[in-house]
Coordinates of C-alpha atoms in Angstrom, one line a residue:
M1245 CA -22.8 -1.1 -5.7
R1246 CA -25.9 0.2 -7.2
G1247 CA -28.1 -0.1 -3.8
S1248 CA -25.7 1.9 -1.9
S1249 CA -26.1 5.7 -1.2
L1250 CA -23.5 6.3 -3.8
A1251 CA -26.2 6.0 -6.2
R1252 CA -28.0 9.0 -4.8
E1253 CA -25.1 11.5 -4.7
R1254 CA -26.4 15.0 -5.0
G1255 CA -23.8 18.0 -5.0
P1256 CA -25.6 21.2 -3.5
A1257 CA -24.7 23.4 -6.5
A1258 CA -23.3 20.8 -9.0
A1259 CA -24.3 20.3 -12.4
M1260 CA -25.5 16.8 -12.8
M1261 CA -24.8 14.0 -15.4
R1262 CA -26.0 10.5 -15.8
V1263 CA -23.6 7.6 -16.0
G1264 CA -25.3 4.4 -16.4
S1265 CA -28.0 4.3 -13.8
M1266 CA -26.1 6.6 -11.5
V1267 CA -26.6 10.4 -11.4
L1268 CA -23.3 12.0 -10.7
P1269 CA -22.1 15.7 -10.2
S1270 CA -20.5 16.8 -13.2
V1271 CA -16.6 17.4 -12.9
T1272 CA -14.9 19.0 -15.7
M1273 CA -11.5 20.6 -16.3
S1274 CA -11.0 24.0 -17.8
N1275 CA -8.3 25.7 -19.7
Q1276 CA -8.8 28.8 -17.5
A1277 CA -8.0 29.3 -13.8
P1278 CA -11.2 29.3 -11.6
S1279 CA -12.2 32.4 -9.6
N1280 CA -11.0 32.8 -6.1
Q1281 CA -14.6 32.8 -4.9
A1282 CA -15.2 29.4 -6.4
L1283 CA -12.0 28.0 -4.8
S1284 CA -12.7 29.2 -1.3
K1285 CA -16.3 27.9 -1.4
Q1286 CA -15.3 24.3 -2.4
A1287 CA -15.9 21.9 0.4
L1288 CA -13.9 18.9 -1.0
P1289 CA -10.8 19.3 -3.0
P1290 CA -10.7 18.4 -6.6
I1291 CA -8.9 15.1 -6.3
A1292 CA -10.8 12.8 -8.5
G1293 CA -13.3 12.7 -11.3
C1294 CA -11.5 13.5 -14.3
E1295 CA -9.0 10.5 -14.7
A1296 CA -9.6 9.7 -18.3
E1297 CA -9.4 13.3 -19.4
I1298 CA -6.2 13.9 -17.4
L1299 CA -4.3 10.9 -18.5
A1300 CA -5.2 11.7 -22.3
L1301 CA -3.9 15.0 -21.7
V1302 CA -0.8 14.2 -20.0
Q1303 CA 0.2 11.4 -22.1
Q1304 CA 0.5 13.5 -25.3
P1305 CA 4.0 13.2 -26.9
G1306 CA 6.2 16.0 -27.9
P1307 CA 8.3 18.5 -26.2
V1308 CA 6.8 21.2 -23.9
A1309 CA 9.5 23.6 -23.0
L1310 CA 11.8 23.7 -26.2
A1311 CA 9.5 26.2 -28.0
H1312 CA 9.9 28.5 -25.2
T1313 CA 13.6 28.4 -24.3
T1314 CA 16.0 31.3 -24.8
L1315 CA 19.2 29.2 -24.1
N1316 CA 21.5 27.9 -26.7
L1317 CA 23.0 24.5 -25.6
E1318 CA 26.2 24.9 -27.7
T1319 CA 27.4 28.0 -25.9
I1320 CA 26.6 26.6 -22.3
R1321 CA 29.6 25.0 -20.2
S1322 CA 27.4 24.3 -17.3
G1323 CA 24.0 24.9 -15.7
F1324 CA 22.1 24.6 -12.4
A1325 CA 18.6 23.8 -11.6
C1326 CA 17.0 24.9 -8.4
A1327 CA 13.6 23.7 -7.0
L1328 CA 11.7 24.7 -3.9
H1329 CA 9.6 22.4 -2.2
M1330 CA 6.5 24.1 -0.4
H1331 CA 4.2 22.1 1.9
Q1332 CA 1.6 22.5 4.8
P1333 CA -0.4 19.5 5.9
T1334 CA -4.0 19.5 6.3
I1335 CA -5.2 18.8 9.8
P1336 CA -8.6 18.2 11.8
A1337 CA -8.1 21.1 14.0
G1338 CA -10.5 23.8 12.9
A1339 CA -12.9 25.6 15.3
Q1340 CA -15.3 22.8 15.0
G1341 CA -12.9 20.1 14.3
E1342 CA -13.0 20.7 10.4
L1343 CA -10.1 20.0 8.0
I1344 CA -7.9 23.1 7.8
S1345 CA -4.5 23.9 6.5
H1346 CA -1.8 23.8 9.2
L1347 CA -0.9 27.3 8.0
Q1348 CA -4.4 28.5 8.9
Y1349 CA -3.8 26.9 12.5
M1350 CA -0.5 28.8 12.8
L1351 CA -2.2 32.1 12.1
E1352 CA -4.9 31.4 14.5
H1353 CA -2.5 30.3 17.2
P1354 CA 0.4 32.7 16.8
G1355 CA 1.7 31.9 20.6
E1356 CA 2.5 28.4 20.1
G1357 CA 6.0 27.2 19.0
D1358 CA 7.3 29.0 16.0
N1359 CA 3.7 29.7 14.8
H1360 CA 4.6 33.4 14.5
N1361 CA 6.3 32.3 11.3
A1362 CA 3.0 31.9 9.5
E1363 CA 2.7 35.2 7.7
P1364 CA 6.5 34.8 6.5
F1365 CA 5.7 31.4 5.3
A1366 CA 2.7 32.6 3.4
H1367 CA 5.0 35.4 1.8
C1368 CA 7.4 32.5 0.8
Y1369 CA 4.7 30.8 -0.9
K1370 CA 4.0 33.7 -3.3
R1371 CA 7.1 35.8 -3.5
L1372 CA 8.3 34.2 -6.7
G1373 CA 5.6 35.7 -8.4
S1374 CA 7.4 39.0 -7.7
L1375 CA 11.1 38.0 -8.0
I1376 CA 11.0 36.3 -11.5
P1377 CA 9.1 39.3 -13.1
Q1378 CA 11.5 41.7 -11.3
L1379 CA 14.6 39.9 -12.9
I1380 CA 13.1 39.6 -16.3
E1381 CA 12.5 43.5 -16.3
E1382 CA 16.0 43.9 -15.3
G1383 CA 17.1 42.0 -18.4
C1384 CA 18.0 38.7 -16.5
N1385 CA 17.1 35.2 -17.5
P1386 CA 16.0 33.5 -14.3
R1387 CA 14.9 29.8 -13.7
I1388 CA 13.1 28.0 -10.8
M1389 CA 11.3 24.7 -10.4
L1390 CA 8.3 24.8 -8.0
D1391 CA 7.1 21.7 -5.9
Y1392 CA 4.0 22.3 -4.1
S1393 CA 2.0 19.7 -2.4
G1394 CA -1.7 19.2 -3.0
N1395 CA -2.4 19.9 0.7
L1396 CA -0.9 23.3 0.5
L1397 CA -2.6 24.2 -2.8
W1398 CA -5.9 23.2 -1.5
G1399 CA -5.3 24.9 1.8
L1400 CA -4.5 28.3 0.3
G1401 CA -7.9 28.2 -1.4
Q1402 CA -9.6 27.1 1.7
M1403 CA -8.1 30.1 3.7
G1404 CA -9.1 32.5 1.0
R1405 CA -5.3 33.4 0.5
H1406 CA -6.1 35.0 -2.8
D1407 CA -2.8 36.9 -2.8
C1408 CA -1.0 33.6 -2.8
V1409 CA -3.2 31.8 -5.1
E1410 CA -3.1 34.7 -7.8
A1411 CA 0.7 34.8 -7.5
L1412 CA 0.9 31.1 -8.2
Q1413 CA -1.7 31.3 -11.1
R1414 CA 0.7 33.9 -12.6
L1415 CA 3.7 31.6 -12.3
A1416 CA 1.8 28.7 -13.8
C1417 CA -0.2 30.3 -16.7
D1418 CA 1.5 33.7 -17.6
P1419 CA 3.0 32.9 -21.2
A1420 CA 5.8 35.5 -20.5
L1421 CA 6.9 33.4 -17.3
Q1422 CA 6.7 29.9 -19.0
P1423 CA 10.4 29.9 -20.1
H1424 CA 11.5 30.7 -16.4
V1425 CA 9.3 28.6 -14.2
E1426 CA 8.8 24.8 -14.3
W1427 CA 6.2 23.1 -11.9
L1428 CA 7.1 19.7 -10.6
G1429 CA 4.4 17.2 -9.7
S1430 CA 4.2 15.3 -6.4
F1431 CA 1.9 13.3 -4.3
W1432 CA -1.2 15.1 -3.3
G1433 CA -1.0 14.3 0.3
H1434 CA 2.8 14.5 0.8
A1435 CA 3.1 10.7 1.3
V1436 CA 6.4 9.0 1.6
A1437 CA 6.5 6.5 -1.1
P1438 CA 8.1 3.2 0.4
S1439 CA 5.6 3.1 3.3
T1440 CA 2.6 4.1 1.3
P1441 CA 0.3 1.1 0.1
I1442 CA 1.1 0.2 -3.6
P1443 CA -2.4 0.8 -4.9
D1444 CA -2.5 4.4 -3.5
L1445 CA 0.6 5.5 -5.3
K1446 CA -1.3 6.3 -8.4
L1447 CA -4.1 7.7 -6.6
Q1448 CA -1.8 10.3 -4.8
I1449 CA -0.3 11.3 -8.3
L1450 CA -3.6 11.6 -10.1
A1451 CA -5.0 13.6 -7.2
W1452 CA -2.2 16.3 -7.4
Q1453 CA -2.8 16.4 -11.2
H1454 CA -6.5 17.0 -10.4
Q1455 CA -5.7 19.7 -8.0
F1456 CA -3.1 21.5 -10.4
A1457 CA -5.5 21.5 -13.3
A1458 CA -8.4 22.8 -11.2
L1459 CA -6.1 25.7 -10.1
F1460 CA -4.2 26.4 -13.3
G1461 CA -6.0 24.7 -16.2
R1462 CA -5.1 22.0 -18.6
E1463 CA -2.4 23.8 -20.6
A1464 CA -0.4 24.4 -17.3
L1465 CA -0.8 20.6 -16.3
Q1466 CA 0.2 19.5 -19.7
R1467 CA 3.7 21.2 -19.3
V1468 CA 4.4 19.3 -15.9
K1469 CA 6.9 16.6 -16.8
G1470 CA 9.1 16.3 -14.0
F1471 CA 8.2 14.6 -10.5
S1472 CA 9.6 15.4 -7.0
P1473 CA 8.8 12.7 -4.4
P1474 CA 8.1 14.0 -0.9
E1475 CA 11.1 14.0 1.3
L1476 CA 13.0 12.7 -2.0
H1477 CA 12.1 9.3 -0.5
L1478 CA 12.7 6.7 -3.2
P1479 CA 11.5 3.1 -2.5
N1480 CA 14.1 0.5 -3.0
H1481 CA 11.7 -2.6 -2.5
P1482 CA 11.3 -4.0 -6.1
D1483 CA 7.6 -4.1 -6.1
T1484 CA 7.1 -0.5 -4.7
L1485 CA 9.7 1.1 -6.8
F1486 CA 8.1 -0.7 -9.9
A1487 CA 4.7 0.5 -9.1
L1488 CA 5.8 4.1 -8.5
V1489 CA 7.8 4.2 -11.8
K1490 CA 5.0 2.5 -13.7
A1491 CA 2.4 4.8 -12.5
L1492 CA 4.7 8.0 -13.3
R1493 CA 5.1 6.9 -16.6
E1494 CA 1.3 6.2 -17.1
C1495 CA 0.6 9.6 -15.6
G1496 CA 2.9 11.3 -18.2
Y1497 CA 5.9 12.2 -16.2
R1498 CA 9.2 11.9 -18.1
W1499 CA 11.7 12.4 -15.3
L1500 CA 12.0 12.5 -11.6
L1501 CA 14.6 14.1 -9.0
V1502 CA 16.5 11.6 -6.7
Q1503 CA 18.8 12.0 -3.9
E1504 CA 22.4 10.7 -4.8
H1505 CA 22.6 8.3 -1.9
S1506 CA 19.4 6.8 -2.7
V1507 CA 20.6 5.1 -5.9
E1508 CA 23.7 3.1 -7.1
T1509 CA 25.0 1.7 -10.2
L1510 CA 23.9 -1.5 -11.5
D1511 CA 26.9 -3.2 -10.0
G1512 CA 26.2 -1.8 -6.6
N1513 CA 28.6 1.2 -6.5
G1514 CA 27.9 4.7 -5.8
L1515 CA 27.5 7.4 -8.7
S1516 CA 30.8 8.8 -9.9
Q1517 CA 31.3 12.5 -9.5
E1518 CA 30.7 13.0 -13.3
Q1519 CA 27.6 10.9 -13.3
K1520 CA 25.9 13.2 -10.7
Y1521 CA 25.9 16.0 -13.1
L1522 CA 24.4 14.1 -16.1
P1523 CA 20.9 12.5 -16.6
N1524 CA 20.7 8.9 -15.8
T1525 CA 18.1 6.2 -16.4
L1526 CA 16.4 4.6 -13.3
V1527 CA 15.7 1.1 -13.8
A1528 CA 12.8 -0.4 -11.7
R1529 CA 12.8 -4.2 -11.7
S1530 CA 9.6 -6.0 -10.1
S1531 CA 9.9 -9.3 -8.0
S1532 CA 8.4 -10.9 -11.1
G1533 CA 11.2 -9.7 -13.5
E1534 CA 9.4 -6.9 -15.2
T1535 CA 11.2 -3.7 -15.7
V1536 CA 10.3 0.0 -16.2
C1537 CA 12.6 2.9 -16.7
I1538 CA 12.4 6.6 -16.1
T1539 CA 15.0 9.4 -16.5
A1540 CA 16.4 10.7 -13.2
L1541 CA 18.1 14.0 -12.3
I1542 CA 20.6 13.6 -9.3
K1543 CA 20.1 15.9 -6.4
T1544 CA 23.4 16.1 -4.7
Q1545 CA 24.4 16.2 -0.9
G1546 CA 21.8 16.3 1.8
S1547 CA 18.9 18.3 2.8
D1548 CA 20.6 21.4 4.1
T1549 CA 18.4 24.3 3.0
K1550 CA 21.5 26.5 2.8
L1551 CA 22.5 24.7 -0.4
V1552 CA 19.6 26.6 -2.1
G1553 CA 19.2 29.4 0.2
Q1554 CA 22.7 30.8 -0.5
M1555 CA 22.6 29.6 -4.1
Q1556 CA 25.3 27.0 -3.8
P1557 CA 24.3 25.3 -6.9
Y1558 CA 25.3 28.3 -9.0
H1559 CA 28.7 28.5 -7.4
E1560 CA 29.3 24.9 -7.8
A1561 CA 28.1 25.1 -11.5
L1562 CA 30.7 27.7 -12.2
G1563 CA 33.6 25.1 -11.5
L1564 CA 32.2 22.5 -14.0
G1565 CA 32.3 22.0 -17.6
R1566 CA 30.9 20.1 -20.6
Q1567 CA 30.8 16.3 -20.5
S1568 CA 30.8 13.5 -23.2
L1569 CA 27.4 12.0 -23.6
G1570 CA 26.5 9.8 -26.5
T1571 CA 28.2 11.1 -29.6
T1572 CA 28.3 14.7 -28.3
T1573 CA 29.2 16.9 -25.3
V1574 CA 26.8 18.5 -23.1
P1575 CA 26.8 20.9 -20.3
S1576 CA 27.1 19.4 -16.7
L1577 CA 24.0 20.2 -14.6
V1578 CA 23.9 20.7 -10.8
S1579 CA 20.4 19.8 -9.5
Q1580 CA 19.3 20.9 -6.1
I1581 CA 16.0 21.3 -4.1
A1582 CA 15.3 22.6 -0.7
D1583 CA 12.4 23.5 1.4
G1584 CA 11.2 27.0 0.2
E1585 CA 10.1 28.3 3.5
N1586 CA 11.6 26.5 6.4
G1587 CA 14.4 28.3 8.4
G1588 CA 15.8 31.8 8.5
V1589 CA 18.0 31.2 5.5
M1590 CA 15.2 30.3 3.2
M1591 CA 13.1 33.0 4.6
N1592 CA 15.7 35.9 4.8
E1593 CA 18.7 35.0 2.7
F1594 CA 17.5 33.1 -0.3
P1595 CA 15.7 36.2 -2.0
P1596 CA 18.9 38.5 -2.1
A1597 CA 21.1 35.4 -3.0
Y1598 CA 18.7 34.4 -5.9
L1599 CA 18.8 37.9 -7.3
Q1600 CA 22.5 38.3 -7.0
A1601 CA 23.0 34.9 -8.8
H1602 CA 21.0 35.9 -11.7
R1603 CA 22.4 39.4 -12.1
S1604 CA 25.9 37.9 -12.1
I1605 CA 24.9 35.7 -14.9
A1606 CA 23.3 38.6 -16.9
S1607 CA 26.6 40.6 -16.4
A1608 CA 28.5 38.1 -18.3
G1609 CA 26.7 39.2 -21.6
H1610 CA 24.4 37.5 -24.1
A1611 CA 26.1 34.0 -24.0
P1612 CA 27.1 33.2 -20.3
A1613 CA 29.0 30.0 -19.8
T1614 CA 27.0 29.0 -16.6
V1615 CA 23.2 29.4 -16.7
A1616 CA 20.2 28.8 -14.7
I1617 CA 18.2 26.1 -16.5
N1618 CA 15.0 24.0 -15.6
G1619 CA 15.0 20.1 -15.7
T1620 CA 12.6 19.4 -18.7
E1621 CA 14.2 22.4 -20.5
Y1622 CA 17.6 20.9 -20.2
L1623 CA 16.4 17.3 -21.2
E1624 CA 14.6 18.7 -24.3
L1625 CA 17.6 20.7 -25.3
L1626 CA 19.8 17.4 -25.0
A1627 CA 17.2 15.5 -27.1
A1628 CA 17.2 18.2 -29.7
A1629 CA 21.1 17.9 -29.8
G1630 CA 20.8 14.3 -30.7
V1631 CA 21.3 12.8 -27.3
Q1632 CA 19.1 9.7 -26.6
S1633 CA 17.9 8.2 -23.4
A1634 CA 19.9 5.2 -24.4
D1635 CA 23.0 7.3 -23.9
F1636 CA 22.4 7.7 -20.1
Q1637 CA 24.0 5.4 -17.6
A1638 CA 21.5 3.1 -15.9
I1639 CA 21.2 3.2 -12.1
Q1640 CA 18.9 1.3 -9.7
A1641 CA 17.5 2.0 -6.1
V1642 CA 20.2 1.6 -3.3
H1643 CA 20.9 -2.1 -2.1
Q1644 CA 19.1 -3.6 -5.1
H1645 CA 22.6 -5.1 -6.4
K1646 CA 22.9 -7.2 -3.3
L1647 CA 19.3 -8.2 -3.5
W1648 CA 19.5 -9.3 -7.3
Q1649 CA 22.7 -11.1 -6.6
R1650 CA 20.9 -13.1 -3.9
V1651 CA 17.9 -13.7 -6.0
G1652 CA 19.6 -14.6 -9.3
S1653 CA 18.6 -14.0 -12.8
L1654 CA 15.1 -15.4 -12.6
P1655 CA 13.2 -13.6 -9.9
T1656 CA 10.0 -14.6 -8.5
P1657 CA 8.0 -13.0 -5.7
A1658 CA 8.7 -15.9 -3.3
A1659 CA 12.5 -15.8 -4.1
T1660 CA 12.7 -12.0 -3.7
E1661 CA 11.0 -12.0 -0.3
T1662 CA 13.1 -15.0 0.9
A1663 CA 16.3 -13.2 -0.1
I1664 CA 15.1 -9.9 1.5
A1665 CA 14.6 -11.7 4.8
A1666 CA 18.0 -13.5 4.5
L1667 CA 19.9 -10.2 3.8
E1668 CA 18.1 -8.4 6.6
A1669 CA 19.1 -11.0 9.0
S1670 CA 22.7 -11.3 7.9
D1671 CA 23.5 -7.7 6.8
P1672 CA 23.0 -4.9 9.3
A1673 CA 23.6 -2.4 6.4
F1674 CA 20.9 -3.9 4.3
S1675 CA 17.4 -2.3 4.3
M1676 CA 14.3 -2.3 2.0
A1677 CA 12.8 0.9 3.7
G1678 CA 14.1 3.2 0.8
A1679 CA 16.3 6.1 1.3
S1680 CA 15.6 10.0 1.2
W1681 CA 17.2 13.3 2.1
T1682 CA 16.2 12.7 5.8
N1683 CA 18.0 9.3 6.4
N1684 CA 18.3 10.0 10.1
L1685 CA 14.7 9.6 10.5
S1686 CA 12.3 6.6 10.1
W1687 CA 8.9 7.0 8.8
V1688 CA 8.1 3.4 10.1
E1689 CA 9.7 2.6 13.4
G1690 CA 7.6 3.6 16.4
Y1691 CA 4.6 4.4 14.2
A1692 CA 2.6 1.2 14.2
N1693 CA -0.4 3.1 15.7
V1694 CA -0.5 5.3 12.4
L1695 CA 0.8 2.8 9.8
E1696 CA -1.7 -0.3 10.7
P1697 CA -4.7 2.1 10.4
M1698 CA -3.5 3.3 7.2
Q1699 CA -3.0 0.1 5.6
S1700 CA -6.5 -1.1 6.9
L1701 CA -8.1 2.2 5.6
S1702 CA -6.5 1.5 2.1
A1703 CA -7.5 -2.0 2.0
R1704 CA -11.2 -1.2 2.9
F1705 CA -11.2 1.8 0.3
H1706 CA -10.2 -0.7 -2.5
Q1707 CA -12.3 -3.4 -1.6
L1708 CA -15.4 -1.1 -1.8
F1709 CA -14.6 1.2 -4.6
D1710 CA -12.4 -0.7 -7.0
P1711 CA -15.1 -3.0 -8.1
L1712 CA -17.5 0.1 -8.5
V1713 CA -14.9 2.0 -10.5
A1714 CA -14.3 -0.9 -12.8
E1715 CA -17.9 -1.2 -13.5
D1716 CA -18.6 2.5 -13.8
P1717 CA -15.6 5.0 -14.0
G1718 CA -18.0 7.8 -13.2
V1719 CA -18.0 6.8 -9.5
T1720 CA -14.8 8.7 -9.0
A1721 CA -16.8 12.0 -9.4
T1722 CA -19.1 11.5 -6.5
P1723 CA -18.7 13.3 -3.2
R1724 CA -18.7 9.9 -1.3
Y1725 CA -15.8 8.4 -3.3
R1726 CA -14.1 11.8 -3.0
E1727 CA -14.5 12.2 0.7
A1728 CA -13.1 8.5 1.4
L1729 CA -10.3 9.1 -1.0
L1730 CA -9.5 12.5 0.6
H1731 CA -9.2 10.9 4.2
L1732 CA -7.0 8.0 2.7
L1733 CA -4.6 10.5 1.1
L1734 CA -4.6 12.7 4.3
L1735 CA -3.8 9.7 6.4
E1736 CA -0.8 8.9 4.4
T1737 CA 0.8 12.5 5.1
S1738 CA 4.4 12.1 6.2
C1739 CA 4.0 14.8 8.9
F1740 CA 2.1 12.4 11.1
R1741 CA 5.1 10.3 11.2
Y1742 CA 7.8 13.0 11.9
W1743 CA 7.0 14.5 15.2
G1744 CA 6.7 11.4 17.3
Q1745 CA 3.8 10.4 19.4
G1746 CA 1.5 13.0 20.6
T1747 CA -0.6 15.7 18.9
W1748 CA 0.3 14.7 15.4
T1749 CA -0.5 10.8 15.8
D1750 CA -3.7 11.9 17.4
Y1751 CA -4.5 14.0 14.2
A1752 CA -4.0 10.6 12.3
R1753 CA -6.2 8.8 14.5
E1754 CA -8.9 11.2 14.1
I1755 CA -8.6 11.2 10.2
H1756 CA -8.6 7.4 10.2
R1757 CA -11.8 7.4 12.1
R1758 CA -13.5 9.8 9.6
G1759 CA -12.1 7.9 6.8
E1760 CA -13.7 4.7 8.3
A1761 CA -17.0 6.7 8.7
A1762 CA -16.9 7.8 5.1
I1763 CA -16.5 4.4 4.0
A1764 CA -19.4 3.1 6.3
S1765 CA -21.6 5.8 4.9
A1766 CA -20.8 4.9 1.3
L1767 CA -21.9 1.4 2.2
A1768 CA -25.1 2.3 3.8
P1769 CA -28.1 1.3 1.9
A1770 CA -29.9 4.1 -0.1
P1771 CA -32.9 5.5 1.5
A1772 CA -36.2 4.1 0.3
Q1773 CA -38.0 6.2 -2.2
T1774 CA -41.6 6.8 -1.2
T1775 CA -44.4 7.7 -3.5
A1776 CA -47.5 9.6 -2.4
A1777 CA -50.7 7.8 -2.6
P1778 CA -53.0 9.0 -5.5
T1779 CA -55.8 11.3 -4.5
P1780 CA -59.1 9.3 -4.7

């Protein structure tokens, strides 16, 4: 929209570049992590502007963990892969109504609810930066996978929590820690995929990649190959799942973590006990019959944080052995994830249990039968041993077997929607709401006052910006685009549909209002330029 105010964006301290007839603030990615001073002064998060560069970076082929691994697959009987999920939402609750991290709100209001846990939470966000080096110095070979939402990464910088940011930078960038720490991608705004507008799925993925690269550099981002969906919520509507998996593949992801009850075999059965401890191939088939696939590692059991907090995956792995896969045998893998800060178990019991498990492995000598191993490391070791993705069993999202039986072998969008409606009317167990580790909660029922504005804001955002970006990709670097995108991503945060009606839905209403204002501002005509009259 050449006549809009988008054409006159000026960042207060940004370098400028010209794209077509528009002058845009220069957005660049660095190999180095930025200074803490630069992070805390940034008004808008780095969520857009480098799409082409990021996609070229993350789509580069080849292994990323294999050169750094210290494990010998042939001597391993079983392994366990533990991930910690960290998140704090962004809320419009600053002293002047500004957007702040909920962690900051907790620190500023310690008398409300359990806000006294704010500083213990902050400690949880940084403590792996001490625990991992401690174990390495003791001669152990620790592993951990980290899943931090974009909200939280931005919020820590907003708050000036340099202690946390520096610990995370070490975990992401220190070459000595690369064999031990794997970062997992996620949605920037902690959105739940099944109820997120389909066009926004890739925006959420790319925004997180922008944020991560801005904090930790290009090389660190290039190593991020696994994806952890917020709430482990996997869509089972064909078109949403297809769009998600397609976007993940386009954004360079090679595998994702899924909850065991959110998937089924192609004939509609649950996964066998043995199948849960091996990689699988998740098949996503659209309502038009297109298919796209991605490797899936299976998170077993529910969302109980005690599973990781007390290192249950290690103890479970001790009882497992190698399994046949393709033309060889491979170690069984127990995959598990939990909130990294919520509850007394994670705050207090996890550190000593984590240390004890790795010390026990080290005491077994140089070739322990059961080891800690990260997801990408495991998959690349399998590939190096001759295992191919074609050797993995195919799975699909739960309830899709019923759907495809009803639709038949030649699906169309109309036939698929008709079949969904018929199944929902006749089968109380059938649902296209997806499945997650919190199946006792609904992210849809009772939240029309959040979902309808969210859908409306998404539609308005794409109606305005999609043609502009198609004409000139540099538009995504403008502050007006990023401001509108920020509010869209924030409105899709799951927290606004977790606590019921009240303060949190009020937050959503205010974010929606600001998002609409940002779009209206972007649509406003550019101010007329005036030229001083020449001196007679």
